[in-house]
PDB file of N, CA and C in Angstrom:
ATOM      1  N   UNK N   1     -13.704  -6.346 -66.063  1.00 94.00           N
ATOM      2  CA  UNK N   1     -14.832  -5.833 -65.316  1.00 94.00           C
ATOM      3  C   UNK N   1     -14.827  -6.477 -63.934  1.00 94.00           C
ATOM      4  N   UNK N   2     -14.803  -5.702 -63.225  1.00 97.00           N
ATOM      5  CA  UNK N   2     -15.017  -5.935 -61.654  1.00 97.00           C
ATOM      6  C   UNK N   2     -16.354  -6.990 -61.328  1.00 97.00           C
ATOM      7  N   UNK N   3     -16.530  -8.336 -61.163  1.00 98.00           N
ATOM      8  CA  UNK N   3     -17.817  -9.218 -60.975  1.00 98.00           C
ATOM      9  C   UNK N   3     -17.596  -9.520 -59.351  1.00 98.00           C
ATOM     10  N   UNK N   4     -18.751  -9.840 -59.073  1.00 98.00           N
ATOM     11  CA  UNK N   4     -18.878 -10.434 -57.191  1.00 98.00           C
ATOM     12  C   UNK N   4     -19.599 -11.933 -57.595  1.00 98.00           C
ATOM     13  N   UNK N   5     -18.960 -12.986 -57.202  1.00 98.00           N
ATOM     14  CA  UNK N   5     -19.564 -14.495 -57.821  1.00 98.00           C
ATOM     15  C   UNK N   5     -19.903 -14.628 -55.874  1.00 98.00           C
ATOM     16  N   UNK N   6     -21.057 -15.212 -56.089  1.00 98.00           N
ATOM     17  CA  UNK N   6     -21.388 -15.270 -55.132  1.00 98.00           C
ATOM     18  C   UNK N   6     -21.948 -17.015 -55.201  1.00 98.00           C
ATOM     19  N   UNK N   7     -20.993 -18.018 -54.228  1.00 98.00           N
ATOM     20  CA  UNK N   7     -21.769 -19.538 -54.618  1.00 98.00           C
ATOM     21  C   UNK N   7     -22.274 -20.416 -53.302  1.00 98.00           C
ATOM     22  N   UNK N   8     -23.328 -20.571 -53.315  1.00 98.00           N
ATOM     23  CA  UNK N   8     -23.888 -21.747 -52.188  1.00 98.00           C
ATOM     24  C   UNK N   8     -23.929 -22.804 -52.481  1.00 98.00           C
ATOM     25  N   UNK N   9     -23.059 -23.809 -51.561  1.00 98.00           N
ATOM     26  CA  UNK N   9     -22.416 -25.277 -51.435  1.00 98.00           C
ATOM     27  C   UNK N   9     -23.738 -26.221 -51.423  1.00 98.00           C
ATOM     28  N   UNK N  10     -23.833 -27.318 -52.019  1.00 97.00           N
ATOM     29  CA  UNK N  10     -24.616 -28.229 -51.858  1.00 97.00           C
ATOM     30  C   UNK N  10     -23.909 -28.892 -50.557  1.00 97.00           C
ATOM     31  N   UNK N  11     -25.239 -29.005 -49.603  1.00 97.00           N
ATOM     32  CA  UNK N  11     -24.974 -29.736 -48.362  1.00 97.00           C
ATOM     33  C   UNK N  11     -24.065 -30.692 -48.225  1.00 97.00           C
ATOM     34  N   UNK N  12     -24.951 -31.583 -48.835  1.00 97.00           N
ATOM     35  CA  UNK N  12     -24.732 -33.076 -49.082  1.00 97.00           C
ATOM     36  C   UNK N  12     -22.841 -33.352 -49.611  1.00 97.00           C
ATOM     37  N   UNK N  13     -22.432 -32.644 -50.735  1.00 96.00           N
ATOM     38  CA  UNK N  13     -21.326 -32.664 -51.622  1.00 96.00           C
ATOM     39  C   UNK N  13     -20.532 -31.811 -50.816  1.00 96.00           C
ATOM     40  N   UNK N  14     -21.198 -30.979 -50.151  1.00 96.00           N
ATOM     41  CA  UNK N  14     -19.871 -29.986 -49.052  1.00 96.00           C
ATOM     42  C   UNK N  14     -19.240 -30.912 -47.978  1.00 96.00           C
ATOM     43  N   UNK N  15     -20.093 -31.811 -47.318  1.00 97.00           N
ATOM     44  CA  UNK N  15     -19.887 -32.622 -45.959  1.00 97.00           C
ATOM     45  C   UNK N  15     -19.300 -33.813 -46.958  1.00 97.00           C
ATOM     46  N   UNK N  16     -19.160 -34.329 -48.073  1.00 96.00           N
ATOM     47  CA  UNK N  16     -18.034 -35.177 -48.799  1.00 96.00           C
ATOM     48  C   UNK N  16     -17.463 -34.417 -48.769  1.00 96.00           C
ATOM     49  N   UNK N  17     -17.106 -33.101 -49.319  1.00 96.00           N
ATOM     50  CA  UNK N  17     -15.850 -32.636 -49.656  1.00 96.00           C
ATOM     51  C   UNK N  17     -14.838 -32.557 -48.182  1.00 96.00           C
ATOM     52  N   UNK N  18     -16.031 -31.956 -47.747  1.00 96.00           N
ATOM     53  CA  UNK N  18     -14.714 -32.135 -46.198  1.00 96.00           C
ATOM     54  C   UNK N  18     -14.324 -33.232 -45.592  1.00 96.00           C
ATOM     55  N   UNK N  19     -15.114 -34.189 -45.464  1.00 97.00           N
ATOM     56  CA  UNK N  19     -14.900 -35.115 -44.991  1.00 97.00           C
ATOM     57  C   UNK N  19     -13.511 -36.176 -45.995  1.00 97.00           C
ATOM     58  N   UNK N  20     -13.830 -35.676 -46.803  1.00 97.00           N
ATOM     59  CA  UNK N  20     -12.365 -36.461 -47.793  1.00 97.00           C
ATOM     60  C   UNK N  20     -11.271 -35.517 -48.031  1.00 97.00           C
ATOM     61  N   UNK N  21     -11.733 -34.450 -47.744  1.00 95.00           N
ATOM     62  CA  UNK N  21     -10.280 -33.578 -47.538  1.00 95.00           C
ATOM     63  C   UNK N  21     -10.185 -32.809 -48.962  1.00 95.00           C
ATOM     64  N   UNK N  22     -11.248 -33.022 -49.780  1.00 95.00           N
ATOM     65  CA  UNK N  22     -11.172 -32.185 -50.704  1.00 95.00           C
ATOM     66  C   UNK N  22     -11.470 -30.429 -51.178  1.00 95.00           C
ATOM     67  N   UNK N  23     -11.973 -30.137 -50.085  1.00 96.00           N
ATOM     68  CA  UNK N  23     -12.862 -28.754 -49.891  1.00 96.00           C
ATOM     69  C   UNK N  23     -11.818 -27.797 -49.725  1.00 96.00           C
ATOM     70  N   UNK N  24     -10.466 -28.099 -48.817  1.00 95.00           N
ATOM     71  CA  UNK N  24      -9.707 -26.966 -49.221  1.00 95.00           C
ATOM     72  C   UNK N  24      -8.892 -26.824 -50.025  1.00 95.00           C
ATOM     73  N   UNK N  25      -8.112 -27.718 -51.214  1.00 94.00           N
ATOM     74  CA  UNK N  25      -8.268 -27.625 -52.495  1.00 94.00           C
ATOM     75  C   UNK N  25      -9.260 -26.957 -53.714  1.00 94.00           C
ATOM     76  N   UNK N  26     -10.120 -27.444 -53.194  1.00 94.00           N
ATOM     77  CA  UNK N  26     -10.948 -26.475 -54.248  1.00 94.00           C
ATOM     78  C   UNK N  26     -11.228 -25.404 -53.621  1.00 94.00           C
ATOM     79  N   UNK N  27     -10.829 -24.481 -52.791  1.00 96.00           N
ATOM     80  CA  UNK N  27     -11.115 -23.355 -52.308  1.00 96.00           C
ATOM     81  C   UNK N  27     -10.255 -22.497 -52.561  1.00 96.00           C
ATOM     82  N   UNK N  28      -8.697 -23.565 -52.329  1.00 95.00           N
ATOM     83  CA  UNK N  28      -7.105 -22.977 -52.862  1.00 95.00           C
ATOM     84  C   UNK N  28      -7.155 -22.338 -54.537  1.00 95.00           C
ATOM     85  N   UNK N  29      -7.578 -23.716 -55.496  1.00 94.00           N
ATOM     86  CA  UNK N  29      -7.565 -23.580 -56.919  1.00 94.00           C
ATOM     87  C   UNK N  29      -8.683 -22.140 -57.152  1.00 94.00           C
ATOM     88  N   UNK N  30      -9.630 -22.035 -56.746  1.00 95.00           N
ATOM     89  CA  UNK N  30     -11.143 -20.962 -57.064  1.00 95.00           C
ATOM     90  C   UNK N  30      -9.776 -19.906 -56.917  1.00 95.00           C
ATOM     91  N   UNK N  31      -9.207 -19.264 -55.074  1.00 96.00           N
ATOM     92  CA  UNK N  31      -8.481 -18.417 -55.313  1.00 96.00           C
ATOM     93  C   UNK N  31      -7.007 -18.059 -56.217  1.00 96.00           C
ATOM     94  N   UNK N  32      -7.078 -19.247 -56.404  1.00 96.00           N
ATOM     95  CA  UNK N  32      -5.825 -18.967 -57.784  1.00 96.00           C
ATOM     96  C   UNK N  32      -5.874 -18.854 -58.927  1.00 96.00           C
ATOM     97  N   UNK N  33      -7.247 -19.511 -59.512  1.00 94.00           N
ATOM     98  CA  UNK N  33      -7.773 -18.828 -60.713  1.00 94.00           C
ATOM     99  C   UNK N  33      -8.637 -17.756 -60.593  1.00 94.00           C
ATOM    100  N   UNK N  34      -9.099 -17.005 -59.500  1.00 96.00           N
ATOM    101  CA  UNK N  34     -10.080 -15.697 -59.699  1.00 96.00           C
ATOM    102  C   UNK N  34      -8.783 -14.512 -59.367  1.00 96.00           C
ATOM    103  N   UNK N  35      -7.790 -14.822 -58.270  1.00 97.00           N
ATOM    104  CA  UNK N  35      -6.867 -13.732 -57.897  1.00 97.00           C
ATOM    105  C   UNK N  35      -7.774 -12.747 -56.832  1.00 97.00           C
ATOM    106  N   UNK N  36      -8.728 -13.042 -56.126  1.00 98.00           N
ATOM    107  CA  UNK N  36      -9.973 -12.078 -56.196  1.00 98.00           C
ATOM    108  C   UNK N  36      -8.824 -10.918 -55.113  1.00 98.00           C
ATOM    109  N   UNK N  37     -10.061  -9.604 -55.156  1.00 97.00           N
ATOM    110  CA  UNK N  37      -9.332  -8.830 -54.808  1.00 97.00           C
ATOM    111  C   UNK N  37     -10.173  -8.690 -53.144  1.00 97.00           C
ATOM    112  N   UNK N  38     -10.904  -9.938 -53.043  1.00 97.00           N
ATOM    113  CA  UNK N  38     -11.995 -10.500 -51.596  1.00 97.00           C
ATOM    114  C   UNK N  38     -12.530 -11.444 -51.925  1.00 97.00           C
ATOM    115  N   UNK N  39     -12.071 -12.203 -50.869  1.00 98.00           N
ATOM    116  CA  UNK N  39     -12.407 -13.538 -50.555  1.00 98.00           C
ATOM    117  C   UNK N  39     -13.584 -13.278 -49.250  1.00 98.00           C
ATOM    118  N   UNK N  40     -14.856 -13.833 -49.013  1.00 98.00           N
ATOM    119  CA  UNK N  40     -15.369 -14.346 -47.797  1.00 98.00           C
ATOM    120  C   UNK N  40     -16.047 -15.847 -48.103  1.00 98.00           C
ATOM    121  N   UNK N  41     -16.397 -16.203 -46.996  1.00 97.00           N
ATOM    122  CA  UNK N  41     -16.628 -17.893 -46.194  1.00 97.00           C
ATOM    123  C   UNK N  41     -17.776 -17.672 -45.264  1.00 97.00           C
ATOM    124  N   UNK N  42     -19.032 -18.129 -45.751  1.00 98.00           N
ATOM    125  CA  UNK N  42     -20.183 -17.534 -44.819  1.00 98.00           C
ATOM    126  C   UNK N  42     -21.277 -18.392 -44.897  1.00 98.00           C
ATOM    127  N   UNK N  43     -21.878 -18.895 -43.646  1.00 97.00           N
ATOM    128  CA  UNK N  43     -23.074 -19.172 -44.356  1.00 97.00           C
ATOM    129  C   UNK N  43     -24.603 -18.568 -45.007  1.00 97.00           C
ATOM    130  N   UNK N  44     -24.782 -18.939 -45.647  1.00 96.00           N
ATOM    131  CA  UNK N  44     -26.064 -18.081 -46.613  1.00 96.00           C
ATOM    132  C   UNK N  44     -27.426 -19.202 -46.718  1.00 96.00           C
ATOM    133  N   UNK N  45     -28.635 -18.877 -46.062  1.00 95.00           N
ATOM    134  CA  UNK N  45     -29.754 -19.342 -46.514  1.00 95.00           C
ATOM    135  C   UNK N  45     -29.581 -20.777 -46.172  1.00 95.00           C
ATOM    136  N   UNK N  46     -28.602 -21.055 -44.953  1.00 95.00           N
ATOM    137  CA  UNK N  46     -28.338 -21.937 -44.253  1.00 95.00           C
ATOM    138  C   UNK N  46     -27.813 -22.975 -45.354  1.00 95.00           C
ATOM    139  N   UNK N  47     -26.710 -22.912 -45.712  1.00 97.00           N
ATOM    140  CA  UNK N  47     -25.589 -23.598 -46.644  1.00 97.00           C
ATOM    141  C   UNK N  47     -24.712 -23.147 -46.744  1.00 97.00           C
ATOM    142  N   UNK N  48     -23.210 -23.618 -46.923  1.00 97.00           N
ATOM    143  CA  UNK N  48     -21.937 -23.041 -46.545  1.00 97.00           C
ATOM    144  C   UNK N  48     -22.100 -21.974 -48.171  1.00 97.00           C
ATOM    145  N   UNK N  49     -21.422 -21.391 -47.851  1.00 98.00           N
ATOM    146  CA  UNK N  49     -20.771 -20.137 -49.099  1.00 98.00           C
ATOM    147  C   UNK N  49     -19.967 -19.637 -49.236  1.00 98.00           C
ATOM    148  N   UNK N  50     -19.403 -18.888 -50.316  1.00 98.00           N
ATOM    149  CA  UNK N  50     -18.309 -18.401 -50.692  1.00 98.00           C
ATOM    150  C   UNK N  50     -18.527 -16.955 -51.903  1.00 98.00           C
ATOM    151  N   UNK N  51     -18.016 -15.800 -51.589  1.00 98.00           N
ATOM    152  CA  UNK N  51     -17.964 -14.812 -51.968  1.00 98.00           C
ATOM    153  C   UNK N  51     -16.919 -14.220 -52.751  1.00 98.00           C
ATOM    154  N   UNK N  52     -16.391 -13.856 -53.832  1.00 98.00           N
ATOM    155  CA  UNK N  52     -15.574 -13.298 -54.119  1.00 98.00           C
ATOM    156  C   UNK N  52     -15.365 -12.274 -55.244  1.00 98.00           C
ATOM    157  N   UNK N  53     -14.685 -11.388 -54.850  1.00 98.00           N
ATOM    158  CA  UNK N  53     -14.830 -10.032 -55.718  1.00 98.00           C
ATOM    159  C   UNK N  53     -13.327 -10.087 -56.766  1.00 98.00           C
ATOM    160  N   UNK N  54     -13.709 -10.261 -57.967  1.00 98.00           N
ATOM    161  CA  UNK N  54     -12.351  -9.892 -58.556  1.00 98.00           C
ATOM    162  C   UNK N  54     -12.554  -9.700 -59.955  1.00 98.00           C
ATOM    163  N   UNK N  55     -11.705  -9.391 -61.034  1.00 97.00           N
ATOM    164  CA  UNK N  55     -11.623  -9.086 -62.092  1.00 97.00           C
ATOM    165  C   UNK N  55     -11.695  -9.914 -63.292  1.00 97.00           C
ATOM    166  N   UNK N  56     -13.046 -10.101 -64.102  1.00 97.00           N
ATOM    167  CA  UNK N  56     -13.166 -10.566 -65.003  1.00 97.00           C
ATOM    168  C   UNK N  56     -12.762 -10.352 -66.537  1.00 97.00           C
ATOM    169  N   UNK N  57     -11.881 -10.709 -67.267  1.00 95.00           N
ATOM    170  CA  UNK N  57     -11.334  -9.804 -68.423  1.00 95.00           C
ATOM    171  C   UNK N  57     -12.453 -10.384 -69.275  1.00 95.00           C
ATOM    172  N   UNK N  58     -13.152 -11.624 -69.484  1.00 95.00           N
ATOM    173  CA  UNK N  58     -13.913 -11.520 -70.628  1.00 95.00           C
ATOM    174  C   UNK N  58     -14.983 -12.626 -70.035  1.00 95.00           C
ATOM    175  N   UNK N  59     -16.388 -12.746 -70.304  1.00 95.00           N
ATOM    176  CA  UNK N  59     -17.252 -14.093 -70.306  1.00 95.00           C
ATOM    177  C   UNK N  59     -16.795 -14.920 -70.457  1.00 95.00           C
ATOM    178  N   UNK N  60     -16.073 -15.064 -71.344  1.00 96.00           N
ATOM    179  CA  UNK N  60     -16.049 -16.274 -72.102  1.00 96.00           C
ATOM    180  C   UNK N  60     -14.761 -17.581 -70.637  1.00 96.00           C
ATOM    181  N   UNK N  61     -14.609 -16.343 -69.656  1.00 96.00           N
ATOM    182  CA  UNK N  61     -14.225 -16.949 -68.238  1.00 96.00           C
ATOM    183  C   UNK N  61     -15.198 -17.678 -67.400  1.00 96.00           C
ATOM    184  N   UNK N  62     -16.295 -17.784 -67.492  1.00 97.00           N
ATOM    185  CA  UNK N  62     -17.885 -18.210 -66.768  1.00 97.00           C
ATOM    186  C   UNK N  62     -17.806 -19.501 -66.325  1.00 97.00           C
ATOM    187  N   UNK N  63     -17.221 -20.198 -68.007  1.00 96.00           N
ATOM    188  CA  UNK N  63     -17.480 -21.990 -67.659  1.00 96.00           C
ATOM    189  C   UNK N  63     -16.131 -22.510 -66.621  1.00 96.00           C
ATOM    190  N   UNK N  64     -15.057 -21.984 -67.387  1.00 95.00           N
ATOM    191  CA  UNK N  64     -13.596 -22.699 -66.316  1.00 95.00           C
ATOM    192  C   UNK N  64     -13.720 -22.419 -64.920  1.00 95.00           C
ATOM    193  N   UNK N  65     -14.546 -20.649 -64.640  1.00 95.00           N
ATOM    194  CA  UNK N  65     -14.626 -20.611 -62.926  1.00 95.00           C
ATOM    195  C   UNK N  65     -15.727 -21.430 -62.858  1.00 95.00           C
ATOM    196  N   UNK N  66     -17.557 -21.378 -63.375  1.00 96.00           N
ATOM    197  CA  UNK N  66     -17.924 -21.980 -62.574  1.00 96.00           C
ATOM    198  C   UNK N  66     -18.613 -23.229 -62.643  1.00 96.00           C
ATOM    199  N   UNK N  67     -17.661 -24.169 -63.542  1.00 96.00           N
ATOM    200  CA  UNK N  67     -18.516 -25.552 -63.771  1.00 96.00           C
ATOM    201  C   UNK N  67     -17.494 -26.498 -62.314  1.00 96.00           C
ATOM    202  N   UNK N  68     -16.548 -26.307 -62.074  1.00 94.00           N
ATOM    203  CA  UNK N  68     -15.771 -26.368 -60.543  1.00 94.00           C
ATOM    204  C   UNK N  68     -16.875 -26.784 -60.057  1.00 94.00           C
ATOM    205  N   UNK N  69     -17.479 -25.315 -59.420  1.00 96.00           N
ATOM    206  CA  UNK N  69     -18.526 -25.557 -58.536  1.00 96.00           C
ATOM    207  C   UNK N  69     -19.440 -26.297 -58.304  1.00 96.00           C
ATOM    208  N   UNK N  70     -20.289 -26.120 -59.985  1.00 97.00           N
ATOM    209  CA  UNK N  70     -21.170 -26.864 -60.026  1.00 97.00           C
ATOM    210  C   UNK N  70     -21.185 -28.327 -59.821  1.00 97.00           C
ATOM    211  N   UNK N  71     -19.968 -29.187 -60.724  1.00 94.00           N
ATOM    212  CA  UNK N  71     -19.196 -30.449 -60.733  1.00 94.00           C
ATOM    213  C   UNK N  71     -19.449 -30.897 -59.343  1.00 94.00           C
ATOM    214  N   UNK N  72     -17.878 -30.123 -58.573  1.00 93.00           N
ATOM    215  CA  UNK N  72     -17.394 -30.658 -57.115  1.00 93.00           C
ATOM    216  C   UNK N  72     -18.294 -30.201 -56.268  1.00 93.00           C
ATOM    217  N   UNK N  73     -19.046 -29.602 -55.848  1.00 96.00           N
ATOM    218  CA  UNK N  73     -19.600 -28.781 -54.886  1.00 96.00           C
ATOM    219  C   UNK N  73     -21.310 -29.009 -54.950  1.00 96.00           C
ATOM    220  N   UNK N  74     -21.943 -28.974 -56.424  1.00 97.00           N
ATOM    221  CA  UNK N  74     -23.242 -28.772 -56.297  1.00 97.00           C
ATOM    222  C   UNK N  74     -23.603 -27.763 -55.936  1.00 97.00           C
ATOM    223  N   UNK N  75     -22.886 -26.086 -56.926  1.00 98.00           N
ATOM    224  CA  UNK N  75     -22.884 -25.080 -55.936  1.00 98.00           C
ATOM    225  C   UNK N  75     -24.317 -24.427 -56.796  1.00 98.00           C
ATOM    226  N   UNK N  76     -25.066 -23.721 -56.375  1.00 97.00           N
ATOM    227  CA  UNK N  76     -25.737 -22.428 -57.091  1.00 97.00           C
ATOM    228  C   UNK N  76     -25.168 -21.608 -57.329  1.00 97.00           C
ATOM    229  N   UNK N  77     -24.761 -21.064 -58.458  1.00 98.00           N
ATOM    230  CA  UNK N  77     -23.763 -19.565 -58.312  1.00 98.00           C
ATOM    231  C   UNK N  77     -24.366 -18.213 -59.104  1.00 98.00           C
ATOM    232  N   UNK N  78     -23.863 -17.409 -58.535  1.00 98.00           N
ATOM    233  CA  UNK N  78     -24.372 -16.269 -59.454  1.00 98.00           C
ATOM    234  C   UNK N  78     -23.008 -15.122 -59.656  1.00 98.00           C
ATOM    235  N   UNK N  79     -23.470 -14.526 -60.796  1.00 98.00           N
ATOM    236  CA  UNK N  79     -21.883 -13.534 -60.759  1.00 98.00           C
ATOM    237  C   UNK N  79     -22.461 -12.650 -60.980  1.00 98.00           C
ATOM    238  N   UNK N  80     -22.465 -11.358 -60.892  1.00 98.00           N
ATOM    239  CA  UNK N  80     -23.222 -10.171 -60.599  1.00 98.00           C
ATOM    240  C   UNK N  80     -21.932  -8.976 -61.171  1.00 98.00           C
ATOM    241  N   UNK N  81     -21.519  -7.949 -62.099  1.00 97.00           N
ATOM    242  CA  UNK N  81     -20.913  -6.783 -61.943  1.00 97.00           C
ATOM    243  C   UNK N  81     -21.186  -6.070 -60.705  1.00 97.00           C
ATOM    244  N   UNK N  82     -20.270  -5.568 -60.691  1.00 98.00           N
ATOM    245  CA  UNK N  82     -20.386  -4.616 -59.055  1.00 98.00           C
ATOM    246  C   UNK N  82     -19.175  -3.360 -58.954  1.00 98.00           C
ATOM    247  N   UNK N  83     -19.262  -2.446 -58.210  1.00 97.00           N
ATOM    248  CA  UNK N  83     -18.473  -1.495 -58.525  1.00 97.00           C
ATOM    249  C   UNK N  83     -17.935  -1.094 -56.993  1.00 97.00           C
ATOM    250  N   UNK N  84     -17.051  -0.090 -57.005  1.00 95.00           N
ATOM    251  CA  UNK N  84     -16.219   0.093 -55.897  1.00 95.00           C
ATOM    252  C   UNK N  84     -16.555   1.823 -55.712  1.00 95.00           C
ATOM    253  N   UNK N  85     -16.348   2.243 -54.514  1.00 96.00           N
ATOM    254  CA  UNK N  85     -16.857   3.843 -54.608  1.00 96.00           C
ATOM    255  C   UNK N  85     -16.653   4.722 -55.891  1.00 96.00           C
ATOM    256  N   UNK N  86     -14.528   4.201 -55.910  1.00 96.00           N
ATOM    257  CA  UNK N  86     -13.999   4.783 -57.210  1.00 96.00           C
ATOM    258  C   UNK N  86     -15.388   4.854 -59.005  1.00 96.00           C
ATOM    259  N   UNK N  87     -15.345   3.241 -58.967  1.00 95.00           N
ATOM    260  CA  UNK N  87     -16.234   3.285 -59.873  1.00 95.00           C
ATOM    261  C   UNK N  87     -17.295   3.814 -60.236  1.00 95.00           C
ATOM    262  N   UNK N  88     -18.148   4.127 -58.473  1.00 96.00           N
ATOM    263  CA  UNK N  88     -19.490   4.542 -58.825  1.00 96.00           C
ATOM    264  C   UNK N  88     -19.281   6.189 -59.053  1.00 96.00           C
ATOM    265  N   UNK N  89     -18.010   6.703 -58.260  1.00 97.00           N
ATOM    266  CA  UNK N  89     -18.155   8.287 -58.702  1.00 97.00           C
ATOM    267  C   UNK N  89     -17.435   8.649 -60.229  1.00 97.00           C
ATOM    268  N   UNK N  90     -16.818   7.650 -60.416  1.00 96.00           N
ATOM    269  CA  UNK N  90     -16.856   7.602 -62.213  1.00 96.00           C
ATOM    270  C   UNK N  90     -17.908   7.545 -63.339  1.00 96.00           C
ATOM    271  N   UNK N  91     -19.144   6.260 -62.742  1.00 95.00           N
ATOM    272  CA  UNK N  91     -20.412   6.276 -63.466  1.00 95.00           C
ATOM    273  C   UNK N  91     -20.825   7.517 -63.320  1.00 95.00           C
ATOM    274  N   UNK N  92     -20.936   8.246 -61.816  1.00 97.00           N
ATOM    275  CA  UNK N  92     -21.779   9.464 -62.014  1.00 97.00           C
ATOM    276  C   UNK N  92     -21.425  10.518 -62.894  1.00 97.00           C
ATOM    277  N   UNK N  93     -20.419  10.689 -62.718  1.00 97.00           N
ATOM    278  CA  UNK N  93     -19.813  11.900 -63.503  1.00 97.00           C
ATOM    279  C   UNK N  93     -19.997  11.871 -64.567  1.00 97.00           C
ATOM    280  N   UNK N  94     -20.028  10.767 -64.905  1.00 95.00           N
ATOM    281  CA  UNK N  94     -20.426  10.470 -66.841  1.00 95.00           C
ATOM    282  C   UNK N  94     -22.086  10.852 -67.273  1.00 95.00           C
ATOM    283  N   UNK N  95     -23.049  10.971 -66.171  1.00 94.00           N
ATOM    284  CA  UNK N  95     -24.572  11.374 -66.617  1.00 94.00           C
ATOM    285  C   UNK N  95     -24.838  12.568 -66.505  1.00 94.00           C
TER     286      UNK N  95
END
């Protein structure tokens, strides 16, 4: 299933991470275990963030992507299903 994880950086744990050089490592590993099919880097609600759209084969994926975050980062995250035009003129056709 197509998910959009959407995560905001704890301040505090973002400005360690960069400052020790750890932040683009864990930005490398997120895109090598999601594969996403979109990556963005933004800030949100005035805290760094990170966006990414890619393919979830089962839940039971939730904790390995997002205890990372939570751990290293202090992130808030949310993962949301989401669909692509393709998809949505597939849902329609089906009602």
């Amino acid at each position: 299933m197509r998910v959009m994880l959407h995560a905001r950086l704890d301040t505090r744990l973002g400005n360690e991470a960069i400052e020790n050089g750890t932040m683009p490592q864990a930005m490398q590993a997120l895109m090598e275990r999601l594969k996403p099919e979109a990556a963005y880097f933004s800030p949100s609600e005035g805290k760094r963030s990170c966006t990414f759209v890619f393919d979830m084969q089962d839940s039971s994926q939730i904790p390995a992507i997002v205890e990372p975050l939570f751990t290293a980062l202090g992130a808030d995250v949310e993962i949301v299903p989401v669909m692509n035009m393709d998809d949505l003129r597939k849902g329609l056709a089906a009602l």
